[in-house]
CSV table of C-alpha atoms in Angstrom, one decimal:
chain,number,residue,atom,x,y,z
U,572,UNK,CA,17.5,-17.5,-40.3
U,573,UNK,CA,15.3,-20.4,-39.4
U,574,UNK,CA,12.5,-20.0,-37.5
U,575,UNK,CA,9.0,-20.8,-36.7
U,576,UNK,CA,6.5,-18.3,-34.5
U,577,UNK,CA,5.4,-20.6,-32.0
U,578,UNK,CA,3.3,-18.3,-30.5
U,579,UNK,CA,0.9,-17.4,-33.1
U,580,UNK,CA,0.0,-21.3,-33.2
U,581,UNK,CA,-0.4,-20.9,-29.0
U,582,UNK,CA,-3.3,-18.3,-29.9
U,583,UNK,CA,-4.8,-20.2,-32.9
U,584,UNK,CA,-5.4,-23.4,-30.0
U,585,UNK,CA,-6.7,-21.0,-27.0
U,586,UNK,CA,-9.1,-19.5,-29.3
U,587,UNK,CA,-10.0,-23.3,-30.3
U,588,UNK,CA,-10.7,-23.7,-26.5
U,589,UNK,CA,-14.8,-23.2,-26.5
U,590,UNK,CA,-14.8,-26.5,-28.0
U,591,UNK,CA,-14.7,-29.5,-26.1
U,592,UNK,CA,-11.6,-30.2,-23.8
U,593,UNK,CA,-11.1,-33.0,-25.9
U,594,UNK,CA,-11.3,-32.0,-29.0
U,595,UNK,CA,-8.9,-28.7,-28.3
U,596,UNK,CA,-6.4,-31.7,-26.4
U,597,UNK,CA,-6.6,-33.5,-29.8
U,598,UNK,CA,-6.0,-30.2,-32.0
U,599,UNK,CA,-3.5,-28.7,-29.3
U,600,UNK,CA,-1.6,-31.8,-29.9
U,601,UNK,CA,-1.6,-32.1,-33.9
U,602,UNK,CA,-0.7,-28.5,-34.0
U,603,UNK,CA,2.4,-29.3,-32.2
U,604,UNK,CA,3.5,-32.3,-34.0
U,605,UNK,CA,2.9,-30.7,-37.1
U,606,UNK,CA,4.8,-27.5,-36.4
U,607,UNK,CA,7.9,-29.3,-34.8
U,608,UNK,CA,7.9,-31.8,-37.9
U,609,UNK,CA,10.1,-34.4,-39.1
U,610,UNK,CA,9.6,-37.1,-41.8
U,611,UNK,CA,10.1,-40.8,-41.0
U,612,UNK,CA,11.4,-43.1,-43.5
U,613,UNK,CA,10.5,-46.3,-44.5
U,614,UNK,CA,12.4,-49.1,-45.9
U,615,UNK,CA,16.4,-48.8,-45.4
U,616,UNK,CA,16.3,-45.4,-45.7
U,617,UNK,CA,14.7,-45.7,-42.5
U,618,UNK,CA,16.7,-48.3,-41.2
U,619,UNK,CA,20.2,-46.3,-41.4
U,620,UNK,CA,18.5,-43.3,-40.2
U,621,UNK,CA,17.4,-45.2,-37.2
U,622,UNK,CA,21.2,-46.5,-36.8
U,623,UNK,CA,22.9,-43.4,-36.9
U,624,UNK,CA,20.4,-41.9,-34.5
U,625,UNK,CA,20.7,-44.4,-32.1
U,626,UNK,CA,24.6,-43.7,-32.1
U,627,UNK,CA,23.7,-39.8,-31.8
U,628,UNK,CA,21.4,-40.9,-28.7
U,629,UNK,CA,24.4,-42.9,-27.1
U,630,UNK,CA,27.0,-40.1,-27.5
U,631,UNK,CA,24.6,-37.6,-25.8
U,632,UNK,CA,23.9,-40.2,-23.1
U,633,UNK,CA,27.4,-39.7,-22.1
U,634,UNK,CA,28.4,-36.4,-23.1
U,635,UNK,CA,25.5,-34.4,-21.4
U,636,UNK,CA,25.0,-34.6,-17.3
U,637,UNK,CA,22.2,-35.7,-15.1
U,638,UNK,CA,18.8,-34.1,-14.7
U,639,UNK,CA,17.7,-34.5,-18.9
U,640,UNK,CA,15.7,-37.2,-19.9
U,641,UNK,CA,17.0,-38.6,-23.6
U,642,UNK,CA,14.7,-41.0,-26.1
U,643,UNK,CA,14.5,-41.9,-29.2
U,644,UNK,CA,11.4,-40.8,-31.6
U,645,UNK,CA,9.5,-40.5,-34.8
U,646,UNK,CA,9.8,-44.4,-35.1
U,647,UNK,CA,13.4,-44.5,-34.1
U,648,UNK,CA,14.9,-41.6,-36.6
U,649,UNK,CA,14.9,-38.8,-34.2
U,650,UNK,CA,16.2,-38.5,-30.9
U,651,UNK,CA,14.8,-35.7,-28.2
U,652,UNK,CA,16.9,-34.2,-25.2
U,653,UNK,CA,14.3,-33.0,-22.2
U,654,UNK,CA,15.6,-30.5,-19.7
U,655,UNK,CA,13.6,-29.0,-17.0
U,656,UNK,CA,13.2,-25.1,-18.0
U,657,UNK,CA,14.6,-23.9,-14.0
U,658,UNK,CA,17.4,-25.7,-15.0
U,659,UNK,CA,18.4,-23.5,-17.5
U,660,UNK,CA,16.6,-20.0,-17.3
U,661,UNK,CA,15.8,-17.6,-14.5
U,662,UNK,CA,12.6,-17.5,-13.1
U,663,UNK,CA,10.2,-15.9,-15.5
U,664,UNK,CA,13.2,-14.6,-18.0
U,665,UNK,CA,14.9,-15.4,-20.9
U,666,UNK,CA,18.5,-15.3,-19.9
U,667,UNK,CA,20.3,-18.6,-19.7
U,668,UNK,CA,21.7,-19.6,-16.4
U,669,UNK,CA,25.6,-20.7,-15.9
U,670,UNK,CA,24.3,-24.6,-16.1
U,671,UNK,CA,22.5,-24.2,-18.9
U,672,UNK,CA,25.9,-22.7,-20.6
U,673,UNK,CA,28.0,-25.5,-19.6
U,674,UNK,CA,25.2,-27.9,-20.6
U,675,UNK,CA,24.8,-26.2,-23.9
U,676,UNK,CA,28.8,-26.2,-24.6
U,677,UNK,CA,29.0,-30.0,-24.2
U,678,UNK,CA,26.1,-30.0,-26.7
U,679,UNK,CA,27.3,-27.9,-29.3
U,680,UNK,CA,30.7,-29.6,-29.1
U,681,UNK,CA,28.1,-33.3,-29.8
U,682,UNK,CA,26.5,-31.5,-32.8
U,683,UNK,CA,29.5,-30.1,-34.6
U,684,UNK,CA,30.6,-33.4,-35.0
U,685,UNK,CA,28.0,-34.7,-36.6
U,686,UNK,CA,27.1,-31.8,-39.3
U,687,UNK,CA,24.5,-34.2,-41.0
U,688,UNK,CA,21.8,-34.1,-38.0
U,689,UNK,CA,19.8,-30.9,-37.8
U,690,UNK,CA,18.1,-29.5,-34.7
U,691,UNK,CA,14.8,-28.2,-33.3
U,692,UNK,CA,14.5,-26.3,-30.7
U,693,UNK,CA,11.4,-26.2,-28.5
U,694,UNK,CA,10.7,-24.5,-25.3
U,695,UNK,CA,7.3,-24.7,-23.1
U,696,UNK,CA,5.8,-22.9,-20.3
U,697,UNK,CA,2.9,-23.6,-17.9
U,698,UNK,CA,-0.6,-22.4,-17.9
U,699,UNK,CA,0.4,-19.7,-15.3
U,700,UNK,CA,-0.6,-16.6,-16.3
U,701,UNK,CA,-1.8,-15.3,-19.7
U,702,UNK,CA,-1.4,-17.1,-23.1
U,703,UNK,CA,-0.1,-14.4,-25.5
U,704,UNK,CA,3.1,-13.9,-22.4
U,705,UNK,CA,3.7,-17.3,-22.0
U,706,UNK,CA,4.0,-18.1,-25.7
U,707,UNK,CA,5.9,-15.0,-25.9
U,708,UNK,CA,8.6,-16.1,-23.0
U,709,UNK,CA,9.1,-19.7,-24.3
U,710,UNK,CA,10.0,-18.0,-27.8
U,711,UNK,CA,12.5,-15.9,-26.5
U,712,UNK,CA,13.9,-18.3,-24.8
U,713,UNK,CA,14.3,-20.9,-27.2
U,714,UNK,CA,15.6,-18.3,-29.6
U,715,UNK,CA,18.2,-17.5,-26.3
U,716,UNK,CA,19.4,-21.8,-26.6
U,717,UNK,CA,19.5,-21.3,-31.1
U,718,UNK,CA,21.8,-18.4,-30.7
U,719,UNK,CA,23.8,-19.5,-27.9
U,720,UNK,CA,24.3,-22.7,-29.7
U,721,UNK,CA,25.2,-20.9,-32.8
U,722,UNK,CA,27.7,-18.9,-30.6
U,723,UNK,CA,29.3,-22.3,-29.9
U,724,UNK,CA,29.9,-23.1,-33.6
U,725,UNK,CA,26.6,-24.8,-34.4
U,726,UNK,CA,25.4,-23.3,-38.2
U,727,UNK,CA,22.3,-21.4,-37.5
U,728,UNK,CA,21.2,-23.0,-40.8
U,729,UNK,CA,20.8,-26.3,-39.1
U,730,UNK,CA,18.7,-25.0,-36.3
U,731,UNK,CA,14.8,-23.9,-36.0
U,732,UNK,CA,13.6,-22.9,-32.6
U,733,UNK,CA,9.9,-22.9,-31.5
U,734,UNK,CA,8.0,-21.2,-28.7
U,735,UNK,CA,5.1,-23.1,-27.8
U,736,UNK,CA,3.9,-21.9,-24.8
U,737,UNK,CA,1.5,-24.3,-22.4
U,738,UNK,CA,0.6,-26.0,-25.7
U,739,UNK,CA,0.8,-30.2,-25.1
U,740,UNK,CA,2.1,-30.1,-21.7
U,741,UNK,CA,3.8,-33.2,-19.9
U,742,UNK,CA,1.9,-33.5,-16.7
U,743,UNK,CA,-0.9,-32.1,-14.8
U,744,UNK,CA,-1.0,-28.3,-14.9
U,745,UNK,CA,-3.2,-28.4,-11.5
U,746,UNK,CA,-0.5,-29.5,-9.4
U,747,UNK,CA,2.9,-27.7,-8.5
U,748,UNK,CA,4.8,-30.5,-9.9
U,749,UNK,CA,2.9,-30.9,-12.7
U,750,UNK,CA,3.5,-27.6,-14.1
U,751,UNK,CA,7.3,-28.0,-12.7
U,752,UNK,CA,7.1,-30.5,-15.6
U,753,UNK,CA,5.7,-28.6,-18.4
U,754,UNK,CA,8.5,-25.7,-17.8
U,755,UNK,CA,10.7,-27.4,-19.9
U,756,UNK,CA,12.8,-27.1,-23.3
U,757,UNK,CA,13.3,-30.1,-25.5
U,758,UNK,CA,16.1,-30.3,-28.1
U,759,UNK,CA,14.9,-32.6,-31.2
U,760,UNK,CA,17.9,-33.8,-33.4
U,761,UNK,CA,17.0,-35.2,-37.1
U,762,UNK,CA,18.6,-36.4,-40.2
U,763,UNK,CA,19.6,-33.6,-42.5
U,764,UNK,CA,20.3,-33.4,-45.7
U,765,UNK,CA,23.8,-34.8,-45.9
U,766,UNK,CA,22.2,-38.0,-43.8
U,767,UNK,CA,19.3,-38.5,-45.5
U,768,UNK,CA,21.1,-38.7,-48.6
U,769,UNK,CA,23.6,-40.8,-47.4
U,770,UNK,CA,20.6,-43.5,-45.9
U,771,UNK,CA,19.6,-43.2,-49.7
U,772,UNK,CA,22.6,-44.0,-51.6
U,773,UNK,CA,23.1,-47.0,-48.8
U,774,UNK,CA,19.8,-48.8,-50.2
U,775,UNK,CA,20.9,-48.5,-53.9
């Protein structure tokens, strides 16, 4: 099983917070692009990763409803889904709510498709409450989308999931809909194996 404890980097960054704001913002934010990952080629390596992920990015433009925001990232070779976390969970709980299974269903059926992309799976919470929680919470539910996913079909062996906690939120914690917009779980798709190898043997 893949995985990643999110949570453990949420504690390494709060205890980093009795250095400046800045400097925990900067760390806060390398920790999480180094734990959700991702390589980006160069070259035409990079170039037909890029194509097939803008094709991915089209598909899930259509397949998936309203109320997700979809862009592409890491230079073009990965693509990230954004859905508001009230939109899929109950309030303070893991459990997936009936929209987020019928959005996850139309995902899964996306993803099985295409067995070459692989998946990350990362969920955020607010700065509401206490850190060690919070982390905890977004864990569990980002585990809750990897398994329900791999209930649909998807290979468990193509999935991580992360729980980051209030680590690198989207928007203003002080406000209401600021922290609306940090509750939130993003689904990052990147070139597996099988497409990386074929981007190489496309240069040659």
């Amino acid at each position: 099983m893949k995985r990643r404890c999110g949570w453990l980097l949420c504690l390494v960054v709060a205890l980093a917070g009795c250095r400046s704001s800045e400097r925990a913002e900067h760390a806060a934010d390398k920790t999480v692009a180094e734990a959700i990952g991702g390589t980006a080629f160069g070259g035409a390596t990079g170039a037909y990763i890029g194509k097939r992920m803008a094709e991915r990015k089209a598909e899930l433009d259509v397949v998936l409803p309203q109320k997700r925001a979809i862009e592409t990232v890491k230079k073009g070779q990965a693509v990230k889904v954004t859905f508001h976390s009230g939109l899929l969970f109950l309030k303070n709980a893991s459990t997936l709510s009936d929209t987020a299974k019928y959005i996850l269903r139309q995902l899964a059926a996306c993803v099985n498709r295409y067995p070459d992309t692989d998946l990350r799976i990362v969920c955020y919470t607010d700065n509401t409450g206490e850190t060690q929680p919070n982390c905890m919470l977004s864990e569990r539910r980002a585990k809750g989308v990897r398994d329900y996913l791999g209930a649909q079909g998807v290979a468990e062996d193509r999935m991580t999931f992360l729980g980051m906690g209030a680590l690198h939120p989207a928007a203003d914690n002080r406000t209401p809909a600021g922290r609306a917009q940090n509750r939130r779980l993003e689904i990052w798709f990147f070139a597996g194996e099988q497409m990386i190898r074929e981007a190489q043997l496309h240069k040659k």
